[in-house]
Tab-separated table of C-alpha atoms in Angstrom:
chain	number	residue	atom	x	y	z
A	293	MET	CA	6.638	-5.822	5.902
A	294	SER	CA	6.308	-8.415	8.692
A	295	ALA	CA	8.791	-9.800	11.253
A	296	GLY	CA	9.758	-12.133	8.486
A	297	SER	CA	10.933	-9.332	6.066
A	298	HIS	CA	13.543	-8.092	8.587
A	299	PRO	CA	15.981	-9.940	11.116
A	300	PRO	CA	14.080	-11.740	13.692
A	301	ALA	CA	14.595	-10.045	17.323
A	302	ALA	CA	15.628	-13.392	18.446
A	303	SER	CA	18.557	-13.128	15.990
A	304	LEU	CA	19.892	-9.844	17.284
A	305	PRO	CA	21.842	-9.507	20.266
A	306	GLY	CA	20.211	-7.809	23.238
A	307	PRO	CA	21.432	-4.328	23.004
A	308	VAL	CA	21.106	-4.252	19.200
A	309	GLN	CA	17.528	-5.312	19.665
A	310	LEU	CA	17.091	-2.307	22.475
A	311	ALA	CA	18.649	0.352	19.985
A	312	ARG	CA	16.895	-0.912	17.017
A	313	THR	CA	13.356	-0.509	18.734
A	314	ARG	CA	15.022	2.952	19.932
A	315	VAL	CA	15.856	4.183	16.605
A	316	ALA	CA	12.301	3.372	15.295
A	317	GLY	CA	10.556	5.137	18.119
A	318	ILE	CA	12.220	8.164	18.038
A	319	VAL	CA	11.740	8.429	14.250
A	320	TYR	CA	8.281	7.282	14.450
A	321	ASP	CA	7.547	10.191	17.221
A	322	ARG	CA	8.952	12.590	14.503
A	323	ALA	CA	6.846	11.564	11.784
A	324	GLU	CA	5.155	15.290	12.168
A	325	GLU	CA	8.575	17.130	11.636
A	326	ILE	CA	9.638	14.901	8.743
A	327	ALA	CA	6.135	15.519	7.035
A	328	GLU	CA	7.020	19.102	7.685
A	329	GLN	CA	10.556	19.237	5.929
A	330	GLY	CA	9.513	16.597	3.462
A	331	SER	CA	6.495	18.207	2.408
A	332	THR	CA	8.309	21.643	1.846
A	333	ALA	CA	10.722	19.871	-0.390
A	334	ILE	CA	7.885	18.778	-2.542
A	335	LEU	CA	6.087	21.714	-2.774
A	336	THR	CA	9.026	23.954	-3.689
A	337	GLN	CA	11.045	21.582	-5.889
A	338	ILE	CA	8.742	19.863	-7.948
A	339	PRO	CA	7.070	21.973	-10.156
A	340	GLY	CA	3.685	20.111	-10.532
A	341	TYR	CA	3.207	20.769	-6.933
A	342	ALA	CA	4.040	24.600	-6.937
A	343	GLY	CA	0.949	26.947	-6.495
A	344	ARG	CA	-1.301	24.372	-4.860
A	345	ASP	CA	-3.943	25.794	-2.513
A	346	SER	CA	-3.821	25.211	1.397
A	347	GLU	CA	-5.885	22.007	1.059
A	348	PHE	CA	-3.530	20.312	-1.359
A	349	ARG	CA	-0.706	21.472	0.738
A	350	ALA	CA	-2.170	19.731	4.025
A	351	ASP	CA	-3.125	16.770	1.968
A	352	VAL	CA	0.642	16.337	1.190
A	353	HIS	CA	1.914	16.747	4.647
A	354	ASP	CA	-0.823	14.242	6.270
A	355	GLN	CA	0.408	11.642	3.545
A	356	VAL	CA	3.994	11.971	4.171
A	357	ALA	CA	3.383	11.657	8.141
A	358	ARG	CA	1.021	8.741	7.218
A	359	LEU	CA	3.808	6.832	5.433
A	360	CYS	CA	6.335	7.301	7.887
A	361	ARG	CA	4.063	6.111	10.793
A	362	THR	CA	2.628	3.058	8.697
A	363	GLY	CA	5.832	1.716	8.005
A	364	LEU	CA	7.802	2.018	11.398
A	365	GLY	CA	4.431	1.174	13.342
A	366	ALA	CA	4.608	-2.215	11.211
A	367	LEU	CA	8.045	-2.793	12.324
A	368	LEU	CA	7.686	-1.746	15.843
A	369	ASP	CA	4.918	-4.342	16.079
A	370	HIS	CA	6.549	-7.086	14.150
A	371	ARG	CA	3.514	-7.477	11.694
A	372	ARG	CA	2.593	-7.475	8.107
A	373	VAL	CA	1.744	-4.031	6.609
A	374	THR	CA	-2.107	-4.983	5.698
A	375	ALA	CA	-4.265	-3.692	2.684
A	376	THR	CA	-5.921	-1.410	5.492
A	377	ASP	CA	-2.576	0.002	6.164
A	378	LEU	CA	-1.975	0.880	2.178
A	379	ALA	CA	-5.728	1.719	1.602
A	380	HIS	CA	-4.458	5.776	2.504
A	381	THR	CA	-1.715	5.584	-0.222
A	382	ARG	CA	-4.205	4.234	-2.763
A	383	ARG	CA	-6.774	7.023	-1.947
A	384	ALA	CA	-4.112	9.697	-1.997
A	385	ALA	CA	-2.820	8.387	-5.446
A	386	VAL	CA	-6.417	8.849	-6.943
A	387	ARG	CA	-6.310	12.460	-5.361
A	388	ARG	CA	-3.341	13.424	-7.274
A	389	ALA	CA	-4.361	11.805	-10.679
A	390	ARG	CA	-7.933	13.592	-10.367
A	391	SER	CA	-6.242	16.799	-9.630
A	392	GLY	CA	-4.170	16.706	-13.171
A	393	LEU	CA	-0.780	15.948	-11.315
A	394	PRO	CA	1.658	14.260	-13.640
A	395	LEU	CA	2.905	10.708	-12.975
A	396	ALA	CA	6.568	11.778	-12.837
A	397	ASP	CA	6.117	14.512	-10.444
A	398	TYR	CA	4.079	12.350	-8.238
A	399	ILE	CA	6.922	9.745	-8.234
A	400	THR	CA	9.467	12.550	-7.556
A	401	ALA	CA	7.617	13.380	-4.413
A	402	PHE	CA	8.135	9.661	-2.891
A	403	ARG	CA	11.555	10.114	-3.949
A	404	LEU	CA	12.202	13.459	-1.803
A	405	GLY	CA	9.955	11.939	1.064
A	406	GLN	CA	12.056	9.135	1.231
A	407	GLN	CA	15.104	10.819	1.364
A	408	THR	CA	13.864	13.414	4.221
A	409	PHE	CA	13.124	10.183	6.334
A	410	TRP	CA	16.231	8.367	5.630
A	411	LYS	CA	18.050	11.367	6.753
A	412	HIS	CA	16.116	11.496	10.085
A	413	LEU	CA	16.837	8.008	10.497
A	414	ILE	CA	20.651	8.554	10.111
A	415	ALA	CA	20.844	11.472	12.473
A	416	HIS	CA	19.118	9.901	15.457
A	417	ALA	CA	21.155	6.527	14.953
A	418	GLY	CA	23.589	6.874	17.275
A	419	ASP	CA	27.424	6.282	17.109
A	420	SER	CA	27.663	3.026	19.103
A	421	PRO	CA	28.535	-0.334	17.763
A	422	ALA	CA	24.968	-1.491	18.627
A	423	ALA	CA	23.432	1.436	17.063
A	424	ARG	CA	25.125	1.099	14.005
A	425	GLU	CA	23.917	-2.602	13.821
A	426	ALA	CA	20.558	-1.742	14.696
A	427	THR	CA	20.153	0.745	11.842
A	428	LEU	CA	21.774	-1.457	9.251
A	429	SER	CA	19.250	-3.972	10.439
A	430	LEU	CA	16.524	-1.562	9.547
A	431	VAL	CA	17.605	-1.051	6.022
A	432	LEU	CA	16.381	-3.974	4.381
A	433	PRO	CA	12.676	-3.835	6.094
A	434	LEU	CA	12.178	-0.076	5.370
A	435	THR	CA	13.604	-0.273	1.771
A	436	ARG	CA	11.100	-3.234	0.744
A	437	TYR	CA	8.173	-1.056	2.523
A	438	CYS	CA	9.232	1.996	0.269
A	439	ASP	CA	9.146	-0.264	-2.658
A	440	LEU	CA	5.818	-1.371	-1.973
A	441	ILE	CA	4.119	1.884	-1.138
A	442	SER	CA	5.956	3.152	-4.071
A	443	THR	CA	4.544	0.519	-6.600
A	444	GLU	CA	0.884	0.700	-4.621
A	445	ALA	CA	0.647	4.566	-5.458
A	446	THR	CA	1.833	4.244	-8.853
A	447	GLN	CA	-0.543	1.444	-9.492
A	448	ALA	CA	-3.398	3.226	-8.321
A	449	TYR	CA	-2.687	6.321	-10.104
A	450	LEU	CA	-2.405	4.136	-13.632
A	451	ASP	CA	-5.620	2.520	-12.741
A	452	PHE	CA	-7.612	5.889	-12.143
A	453	GLN	CA	-5.995	7.631	-15.346
A	454	GLN	CA	-7.180	4.194	-17.372
A	455	HIS	CA	-10.797	3.887	-15.940
A	456	HIS	CA	-11.761	7.560	-15.542
A	457	PRO	CA	-14.156	8.571	-18.343
A	458	GLY	CA	-11.894	11.634	-19.288
A	459	GLU	CA	-8.711	9.734	-19.400
A	460	ALA	CA	-6.952	7.141	-21.376
A	461	GLY	CA	-10.267	4.763	-20.350
A	462	ARG	CA	-12.348	6.304	-22.835
A	463	ASP	CA	-11.905	3.185	-25.031
A	464	GLU	CA	-12.660	0.799	-22.253
A	465	HIS	CA	-16.011	3.069	-21.742
A	466	ASP	CA	-16.756	2.783	-25.485
A	467	LEU	CA	-16.141	-0.894	-25.565
A	468	VAL	CA	-18.383	-1.755	-22.747
A	469	GLU	CA	-21.176	0.075	-24.363
A	470	ALA	CA	-20.913	-1.973	-27.491
A	471	LEU	CA	-20.500	-5.168	-26.020
A	472	LEU	CA	-23.511	-4.592	-23.646
A	473	GLY	CA	-25.429	-3.734	-26.924
A	474	GLY	CA	-24.202	-7.010	-27.938
A	475	THR	CA	-21.704	-6.408	-31.012
A	476	LEU	CA	-18.165	-5.893	-31.146
A	477	PRO	CA	-16.711	-3.026	-33.544
A	478	GLU	CA	-14.696	-4.433	-36.391
A	479	ARG	CA	-12.492	-1.240	-36.715
A	480	GLY	CA	-10.923	1.287	-34.861
A	481	PRO	CA	-9.225	1.065	-31.559
A	482	LEU	CA	-12.123	-1.044	-29.966
A	483	PRO	CA	-11.119	-4.426	-31.403
A	484	ALA	CA	-7.646	-3.960	-29.927
A	485	ALA	CA	-8.882	-3.057	-26.600
A	486	ALA	CA	-10.962	-5.654	-26.739
A	487	ALA	CA	-8.175	-8.443	-27.357
A	488	ALA	CA	-6.208	-6.683	-24.622
A	489	HIS	CA	-8.845	-7.920	-22.223
A	490	GLY	CA	-9.349	-11.777	-23.546
A	491	ILE	CA	-12.715	-10.519	-25.483
A	492	GLY	CA	-12.947	-11.863	-29.205
A	493	PRO	CA	-15.502	-12.510	-31.784
A	494	ALA	CA	-14.783	-16.331	-31.915
A	495	PRO	CA	-17.694	-18.222	-31.622
A	496	GLY	CA	-17.838	-20.335	-28.152
A	497	GLU	CA	-16.073	-17.528	-26.115
A	498	ARG	CA	-17.388	-17.892	-22.676
A	499	PHE	CA	-18.011	-14.364	-20.421
A	500	VAL	CA	-19.896	-13.466	-17.259
A	501	VAL	CA	-21.095	-10.023	-16.630
A	502	ILE	CA	-20.409	-8.077	-13.304
A	503	ALA	CA	-22.945	-5.318	-11.961
A	504	ALA	CA	-21.446	-3.748	-8.713
A	505	THR	CA	-22.292	-1.116	-6.492
A	506	VAL	CA	-21.082	0.917	-3.841
A	507	LEU	CA	-23.097	0.823	-0.788
A	508	ASP	CA	-23.557	3.987	2.323
A	509	SER	CA	-20.379	3.321	4.161
A	510	SER	CA	-19.953	6.577	5.173
A	511	GLU	CA	-19.640	5.803	8.926
A	512	ARG	CA	-16.066	4.083	8.477
A	513	SER	CA	-14.684	5.278	5.248
A	514	THR	CA	-12.983	8.295	4.083
A	515	HIS	CA	-13.576	7.524	0.003
A	516	SER	CA	-15.448	10.086	-1.557
A	517	ALA	CA	-18.731	9.421	-3.205
A	518	THR	CA	-17.274	9.842	-6.750
A	519	GLU	CA	-13.849	8.109	-5.610
A	520	ALA	CA	-15.312	4.904	-4.301
A	521	PRO	CA	-16.692	3.813	-7.731
A	522	GLN	CA	-13.207	4.062	-9.698
A	523	ILE	CA	-11.623	2.393	-7.016
A	524	VAL	CA	-13.950	-0.615	-7.422
A	525	SER	CA	-13.754	-0.481	-10.606
A	526	SER	CA	-9.768	-0.792	-10.839
A	527	ALA	CA	-10.329	-3.721	-8.073
A	528	LEU	CA	-12.260	-5.265	-10.651
A	529	ALA	CA	-10.246	-4.582	-13.481
A	530	ARG	CA	-7.545	-6.666	-11.497
A	531	THR	CA	-9.632	-9.722	-10.885
A	532	GLY	CA	-9.138	-12.052	-13.730
A	533	VAL	CA	-8.802	-15.563	-14.697
A	534	ASN	CA	-7.653	-15.950	-18.033
A	535	GLY	CA	-4.518	-14.080	-18.187
A	536	HIS	CA	-5.901	-10.942	-19.149
A	537	ARG	CA	-7.522	-8.010	-16.825
A	538	THR	CA	-11.133	-7.911	-16.760
A	539	LEU	CA	-12.637	-5.089	-18.541
A	540	ALA	CA	-14.281	-3.064	-15.784
A	541	VAL	CA	-15.902	0.706	-15.981
A	542	ALA	CA	-17.626	2.923	-13.651
A	543	ARG	CA	-20.567	4.753	-15.458
A	544	ASP	CA	-22.171	7.528	-13.437
A	545	THR	CA	-23.156	5.127	-10.119
A	546	GLU	CA	-23.321	1.815	-12.016
A	547	ILE	CA	-20.033	-0.372	-12.132
A	548	VAL	CA	-20.233	-2.842	-14.914
A	549	ALA	CA	-17.540	-5.327	-15.770
A	550	VAL	CA	-17.251	-7.866	-18.619
A	551	ALA	CA	-14.719	-10.753	-17.771
A	552	GLY	CA	-13.582	-13.392	-20.193
A	553	LEU	CA	-13.104	-16.822	-18.673
A	554	GLY	CA	-11.167	-18.648	-21.332
A	555	ARG	CA	-10.596	-22.207	-20.232
A	556	ALA	CA	-11.025	-20.806	-16.728
A	557	ALA	CA	-14.393	-22.157	-14.488
A	558	ALA	CA	-16.651	-19.474	-13.316
A	559	GLY	CA	-16.454	-20.783	-9.958
A	560	GLU	CA	-12.488	-19.918	-9.729
A	561	LEU	CA	-13.893	-16.245	-10.918
A	562	CYS	CA	-16.256	-15.993	-8.220
A	563	THR	CA	-13.968	-16.892	-5.733
A	564	ARG	CA	-11.598	-14.449	-6.924
A	565	LEU	CA	-14.509	-11.662	-6.757
A	566	ARG	CA	-15.383	-12.622	-3.221
A	567	ARG	CA	-11.777	-11.953	-2.056
A	568	THR	CA	-11.869	-8.445	-3.934
A	569	ARG	CA	-15.118	-7.843	-2.178
A	570	ASP	CA	-13.294	-8.534	1.086
A	571	THR	CA	-9.981	-6.367	0.396
A	572	LEU	CA	-12.144	-3.336	-0.306
A	573	PHE	CA	-14.309	-4.075	2.374
A	574	ALA	CA	-10.887	-3.886	4.442
A	575	GLU	CA	-10.334	-0.507	2.836
A	576	GLY	CA	-13.640	0.829	3.964
A	577	ILE	CA	-15.624	0.132	0.733
A	578	THR	CA	-18.804	-1.489	1.145
A	579	THR	CA	-19.731	-3.165	-2.168
A	580	GLY	CA	-22.433	-5.645	-3.630
A	581	PHE	CA	-21.255	-7.950	-6.643
A	582	GLY	CA	-24.009	-9.502	-8.754
A	583	ILE	CA	-22.359	-12.036	-10.997
A	584	SER	CA	-24.300	-13.313	-14.089
A	585	THR	CA	-24.490	-17.113	-15.262
A	586	VAL	CA	-21.916	-18.054	-18.024
A	587	VAL	CA	-23.026	-16.289	-21.584
A	588	THR	CA	-21.356	-17.833	-24.809
A	589	GLY	CA	-20.954	-14.969	-27.475
A	590	VAL	CA	-20.752	-11.560	-27.510
A	591	GLU	CA	-24.612	-11.403	-28.664
A	592	GLN	CA	-25.537	-12.847	-25.496
A	593	LEU	CA	-23.606	-10.314	-23.144
A	594	PRO	CA	-26.989	-8.078	-22.983
A	595	ARG	CA	-28.740	-11.049	-21.196
A	596	GLY	CA	-25.723	-11.549	-19.158
A	597	ARG	CA	-25.912	-8.006	-18.027
A	598	GLN	CA	-29.812	-8.370	-17.195
A	599	GLU	CA	-28.966	-11.495	-15.046
A	600	ALA	CA	-26.145	-9.525	-13.054
A	601	VAL	CA	-28.100	-6.730	-12.305
A	602	SER	CA	-30.889	-9.069	-11.124
A	603	ALA	CA	-28.405	-10.892	-8.951
A	604	LEU	CA	-27.258	-7.487	-7.383
A	605	ASP	CA	-31.100	-6.609	-6.899
A	606	LEU	CA	-31.511	-9.709	-4.544
A	607	LEU	CA	-28.924	-8.814	-2.244
A	608	PRO	CA	-29.411	-6.931	1.067
A	609	ASP	CA	-28.203	-3.602	2.044
A	610	SER	CA	-25.205	-4.986	3.872
A	611	GLY	CA	-24.047	-5.684	0.683
A	612	GLY	CA	-22.253	-9.162	-0.353
A	613	VAL	CA	-21.776	-11.356	-3.602
A	614	LEU	CA	-24.247	-13.358	-5.242
A	615	ALA	CA	-23.033	-15.840	-8.098
A	616	LEU	CA	-25.766	-17.217	-10.120
A	617	PRO	CA	-23.265	-20.014	-11.455
A	618	GLU	CA	-23.327	-21.265	-8.077
A	619	LEU	CA	-26.803	-21.150	-7.418
A	620	THR	CA	-29.297	-24.420	-8.383
A	621	PRO	CA	-32.596	-23.265	-10.028
A	622	PHE	CA	-34.486	-24.306	-7.187
A	623	ARG	CA	-32.259	-22.022	-4.955
A	624	TYR	CA	-32.596	-18.933	-7.192
A	625	LEU	CA	-36.423	-18.973	-7.394
A	626	VAL	CA	-36.656	-19.262	-3.650
A	627	LEU	CA	-34.114	-16.084	-3.355
A	628	SER	CA	-36.277	-14.426	-6.073
A	629	SER	CA	-39.660	-15.071	-4.734
A	630	ASP	CA	-42.146	-12.461	-3.665
A	631	GLU	CA	-44.895	-12.381	-1.270
A	632	THR	CA	-47.271	-14.047	-3.670
A	633	ALA	CA	-45.146	-17.260	-3.430
A	634	ARG	CA	-45.134	-16.997	0.327
A	635	GLY	CA	-49.032	-16.541	0.205
A	636	LEU	CA	-49.670	-19.563	-1.579
A	637	VAL	CA	-48.069	-21.758	1.063
A	638	ASP	CA	-50.823	-24.011	2.935
A	639	PRO	CA	-51.513	-22.304	6.135
A	640	ARG	CA	-51.478	-25.734	7.962
A	641	ILE	CA	-47.762	-25.958	6.956
A	642	ALA	CA	-47.077	-22.092	7.551
A	643	ARG	CA	-48.664	-22.609	11.203
A	644	ALA	CA	-46.354	-25.549	11.729
A	645	LEU	CA	-43.605	-23.889	10.660
A	646	ALA	CA	-43.845	-20.885	12.739
A	647	ASP	CA	-44.215	-23.056	15.672
A	648	ASP	CA	-41.045	-25.053	14.966
A	649	GLN	CA	-39.333	-22.062	14.667
A	650	ALA	CA	-40.201	-20.728	17.869
A	651	LYS	CA	-39.232	-23.868	19.325
A	652	GLY	CA	-35.666	-24.390	17.629
A	653	GLY	CA	-36.388	-25.337	14.003
A	654	VAL	CA	-35.870	-28.940	14.748
A	655	LEU	CA	-38.787	-30.191	12.400
A	656	ALA	CA	-37.471	-28.264	9.255
A	657	ASP	CA	-33.797	-29.369	10.130
A	658	THR	CA	-35.146	-32.920	10.156
A	659	ILE	CA	-36.477	-32.357	6.532
A	660	ARG	CA	-33.809	-30.905	5.141
A	661	ALA	CA	-31.360	-33.971	6.387
A	662	PHE	CA	-33.955	-36.296	5.225
A	663	ILE	CA	-33.746	-34.835	1.722
A	664	ALA	CA	-30.131	-34.593	2.015
A	665	ALA	CA	-29.880	-38.122	2.921
A	666	ASP	CA	-32.180	-39.241	-0.068
A	667	THR	CA	-34.977	-40.126	2.396
A	668	ASN	CA	-32.665	-42.470	3.844
A	669	LEU	CA	-33.924	-42.290	7.796
A	670	ARG	CA	-31.038	-43.738	9.247
A	671	GLU	CA	-28.532	-41.733	7.266
A	672	ALA	CA	-30.607	-38.510	8.494
A	673	ALA	CA	-30.603	-39.452	12.110
A	674	ASP	CA	-26.830	-40.036	11.767
A	675	ALA	CA	-26.153	-36.388	10.394
A	676	LEU	CA	-28.631	-35.300	13.274
A	677	ARG	CA	-26.644	-37.200	15.751
A	678	ILE	CA	-30.052	-38.370	17.276
A	679	HIS	CA	-31.482	-41.965	17.555
A	680	HIS	CA	-33.444	-43.258	14.455
A	681	ASN	CA	-36.453	-43.311	16.547
A	682	THR	CA	-36.396	-39.728	17.267
A	683	ALA	CA	-36.219	-38.931	13.720
A	684	LYS	CA	-39.094	-41.291	12.946
A	685	TYR	CA	-40.889	-39.616	15.701
A	686	ARG	CA	-40.117	-36.261	14.219
A	687	LEU	CA	-41.170	-37.087	10.569
A	688	ARG	CA	-44.570	-38.454	12.043
A	689	ARG	CA	-45.453	-35.424	13.529
A	690	ILE	CA	-44.475	-33.210	10.533
A	691	GLN	CA	-47.094	-35.304	8.723
A	692	GLN	CA	-49.686	-34.949	11.718
A	693	LEU	CA	-49.169	-31.086	11.769
A	694	THR	CA	-48.901	-30.245	8.082
A	695	GLY	CA	-51.200	-33.090	6.541
A	696	ARG	CA	-48.667	-34.133	3.999
A	697	ASN	CA	-46.923	-37.361	3.305
A	698	ILE	CA	-43.053	-36.985	3.274
A	699	ARG	CA	-42.878	-40.481	1.407
A	700	THR	CA	-44.502	-38.777	-2.013
A	701	VAL	CA	-42.230	-36.544	-4.017
A	702	THR	CA	-45.042	-33.747	-4.425
A	703	ASP	CA	-45.416	-33.384	-0.611
A	704	LEU	CA	-42.106	-33.361	0.057
A	705	VAL	CA	-41.272	-30.782	-2.219
A	706	GLU	CA	-43.855	-28.813	-1.154
A	707	LEU	CA	-42.419	-28.990	2.674
A	708	LEU	CA	-39.378	-27.958	1.399
A	709	VAL	CA	-40.322	-24.975	-0.638
A	710	ALA	CA	-42.400	-23.761	2.489
A	711	ILE	CA	-39.328	-24.213	4.558
A	712	GLU	CA	-37.174	-22.481	2.367
A	713	LEU	CA	-38.966	-19.504	1.701
A	714	ARG	CA	-39.569	-19.193	5.534
A	715	GLN	CA	-35.347	-19.083	5.795
A	716	ALA	CA	-35.180	-16.461	3.054
A	717	PRO	CA	-36.035	-12.881	4.495
A	718	ALA	CA	-39.259	-11.275	2.916
A	719	PRO	CA	-38.385	-9.591	-0.341
A	720	GLY	CA	-37.459	-5.816	0.183
A	721	PRO	CA	-37.974	-3.029	-2.370
A	722	PRO	CA	-37.393	-4.104	-5.996
A	723	GLU	CA	-34.023	-2.324	-6.431
A	724	ARG	CA	-32.630	-4.310	-3.403
A	725	ARG	CA	-34.383	-7.268	-2.161
A	726	ALA	CA	-33.092	-9.000	1.100
A	727	VAL	CA	-31.234	-12.166	1.012
A	728	PRO	CA	-28.279	-13.694	2.752
A	729	PRO	CA	-25.000	-12.368	1.435
A	730	ASP	CA	-22.639	-14.631	-0.331
A	731	THR	CA	-25.617	-17.096	-0.885
A	732	PRO	CA	-24.276	-20.669	-1.559
A	733	ALA	CA	-25.575	-23.231	-4.332
A	734	PRO	CA	-26.734	-25.710	-1.824
A	735	PRO	CA	-29.552	-25.201	0.945
A	736	PRO	CA	-28.275	-24.748	4.240
A	737	ALA	CA	-26.858	-27.506	6.270
A	738	PRO	CA	-29.338	-28.713	8.792
A	739	ARG	CA	-28.704	-27.504	12.133
A	740	VAL	CA	-27.623	-29.839	14.944
A	741	PRO	CA	-29.424	-29.369	18.278
A	742	PRO	CA	-27.605	-29.693	21.089
A	743	ARG	CA	-28.400	-33.066	23.454
A	744	ARG	CA	-29.827	-32.332	26.392
A	745	PRO	CA	-28.628	-34.346	29.682
A	746	PRO	CA	-31.185	-36.526	31.236
A	747	ARG	CA	-33.177	-35.246	34.501
A	748	VAL	CA	-31.856	-38.154	36.679
A	749	SER	CA	-29.212	-40.885	36.121
A	750	PRO	CA	-30.479	-43.057	33.218
A	751	PRO	CA	-31.831	-46.521	34.399
A	752	SER	CA	-30.691	-50.050	33.245
A	753	VAL	CA	-34.081	-51.058	31.534
A	754	LEU	CA	-36.506	-49.440	28.959
A	755	GLY	CA	-39.213	-49.332	31.507
A	756	GLY	CA	-40.936	-51.119	34.706
A	757	ILE	CA	-39.861	-50.779	38.169
A	758	PHE	CA	-36.200	-50.302	39.070
A	759	ARG	CA	-34.715	-48.910	42.193
A	760	SER	CA	-33.409	-45.538	42.551
A	761	GLY	CA	-32.083	-44.368	45.813
A	762	PRO	CA	-34.524	-45.766	48.706
A	763	THR	CA	-37.612	-45.875	46.766
A	764	TYR	CA	-38.976	-47.840	43.209
A	765	ARG	CA	-40.230	-45.607	40.692
A	766	TRP	CA	-42.199	-46.437	37.322
A	767	TRP	CA	-40.137	-45.015	34.313
A	768	ALA	CA	-41.047	-44.843	30.330
A	769	VAL	CA	-39.043	-43.365	27.513
A	770	VAL	CA	-40.538	-40.233	26.081
A	771	ILE	CA	-39.560	-40.265	22.512
A	772	LYS	CA	-40.398	-36.660	21.844
A	773	ASP	CA	-37.930	-34.921	24.457
A	774	THR	CA	-35.342	-38.073	23.604
A	775	ARG	CA	-34.745	-38.265	27.494
A	776	TRP	CA	-35.866	-40.179	30.343
A	777	ALA	CA	-38.780	-38.673	32.396
A	778	PRO	CA	-40.820	-39.902	35.429
A	779	ASN	CA	-43.965	-41.846	34.921
A	780	PRO	CA	-46.898	-40.148	37.394
A	781	ALA	CA	-47.332	-43.592	38.712
A	782	PRO	CA	-47.095	-43.273	42.362
A	783	ARG	CA	-44.024	-44.659	44.406
A	784	VAL	CA	-44.152	-48.179	46.095
A	785	ALA	CA	-42.557	-48.973	49.476
A	786	ALA	CA	-39.133	-50.605	48.940
A	787	PRO	CA	-39.381	-54.310	49.577
C-alpha cells in the first residue's frame, strides 16, 4: 500500500486530510484493544482455535495487533507496504500450518479479525461531513491491504504444506531424491510431479541445480531454526523461468532445488535468484546460494548437485550467490585455489604486489587495464585517466620489480594470476571458503586513482628556468608521481 493506492493528500480538502489522519491515528493507537476483541472472537468461534495453549493464544493476539499497525502505519506514512512488513504474516502462517490448523479455519480467522478492525474504524470516524468523507477515502487502500495480507498468508500456508516432508510435499521429496540419483521414474505419481515443474525425460532438457543454506542470523531474525529452511525452500520454488515452479525441498539442514530452464537463459534465473536472496535477507533470513552450470539431461543432475555444493562452499560466512554459469574458467580456478597455488607465486612478484597494495595498488590496476585493453597502452591509460607516459612508466616499473616481460603472454598471465590470487581472500575451512559474495564473471574493473593536485602552479614549460614569484627556479617533470616537483638546483637571482 502506498500513496498511490489511495487518494493523494493533495487531492483531498484540508479538513478531510486532517480527519483522515485523526481517524487512522486513533485506530492505530487502539491496536491492542482491537487485537483483544479480535483474538477473543477467533478463539471462541473457530473450532480449530479452541482449546489451544496460552502461547498459541498470545501469538494470535500479537498477529492481529501487528496487522492493524502495519496497514495503518504505512497509510499514515504514505509509503508502500514492503516485504519486511509482511514477513511476520508469512511466519505466522507457517506456524499455523505447522500446528495442524486447517486452512479454512485460518482464512476464517482473518475474516473475523478484519470485521473487528472495520467496526472500530467506523466507531471512531465521527459524524461530521469531513469525517465521513475521510472514512470513505480509507476504504479503498485498507481493503487492498486486507486482500494483500490474506493472499500472502494463504500462499505461505500452502507453500509450507507443499514442501514440508510430512505434508503434501512428500512426492516432491521423493522426486528430488530420484533426480539427484540421475533417474526419472516412469510410473507412479512422480512423473506427473516432474512435469508440473517442467522436468521431463526428453533429450536436450536443460537444468541447473541450486544448493542453498540458511546462515546464522539469530541476532536479527525471529525465524526458528526449523522454519527458516522451509521459508527458503518456498521462496526458491517461486523462482522459475520456464513458466513452472522450481522443484525445491528442504532436506534436514540442506536445501536443494532443480530448475528446468526450457528456452530461458541461465543468466535470467541467476538474476531472479539474487532478487530472491535479497527478499529473504529483508525478512531476516541470511542465505547462501550455489548454482551449478547448465546440465543437459536428467542423468547429469548428480554432477550438477556436486557443482552447486562446490559453489556454495566457496561463499563467505556472510552468504551471497555464486553462479557458475556466470564465471569464466579462469575466475573459477582463482576462487577455488588453495594455499598451494599462492605458494607457487614467485617471491619477487609476491613482494612487489604486497608493496604495491600498501601504496594503493596502482601497479596491479595498470596490469588489469592493460589486459582489458588488449595490451593497447594508450587505451589502458585512457581507462585509468592518466597520461600514456605515466602508464608506460608503471609498466616498466612492474618489469623491473618482478623480472617479467609484459609483452610475452606467459609472463603477463603469470602476473595476472598472482594479482587475482592476492585479490581473492585466502581459503577458509573446506566447508566454507571465503570469497566475495555475488562474484561476477569478469575480473574486477580497474580502480581509478584520484589525481593529486600540483604543489605549485603549473609552469608553462617542461623544464629549464622559469619565473615563479620574485625568483627563478629549476623545474623538471617527475613521471612516477605525475606532478610537477622542484629540482634541488639552487635558486638564482632575478635579473
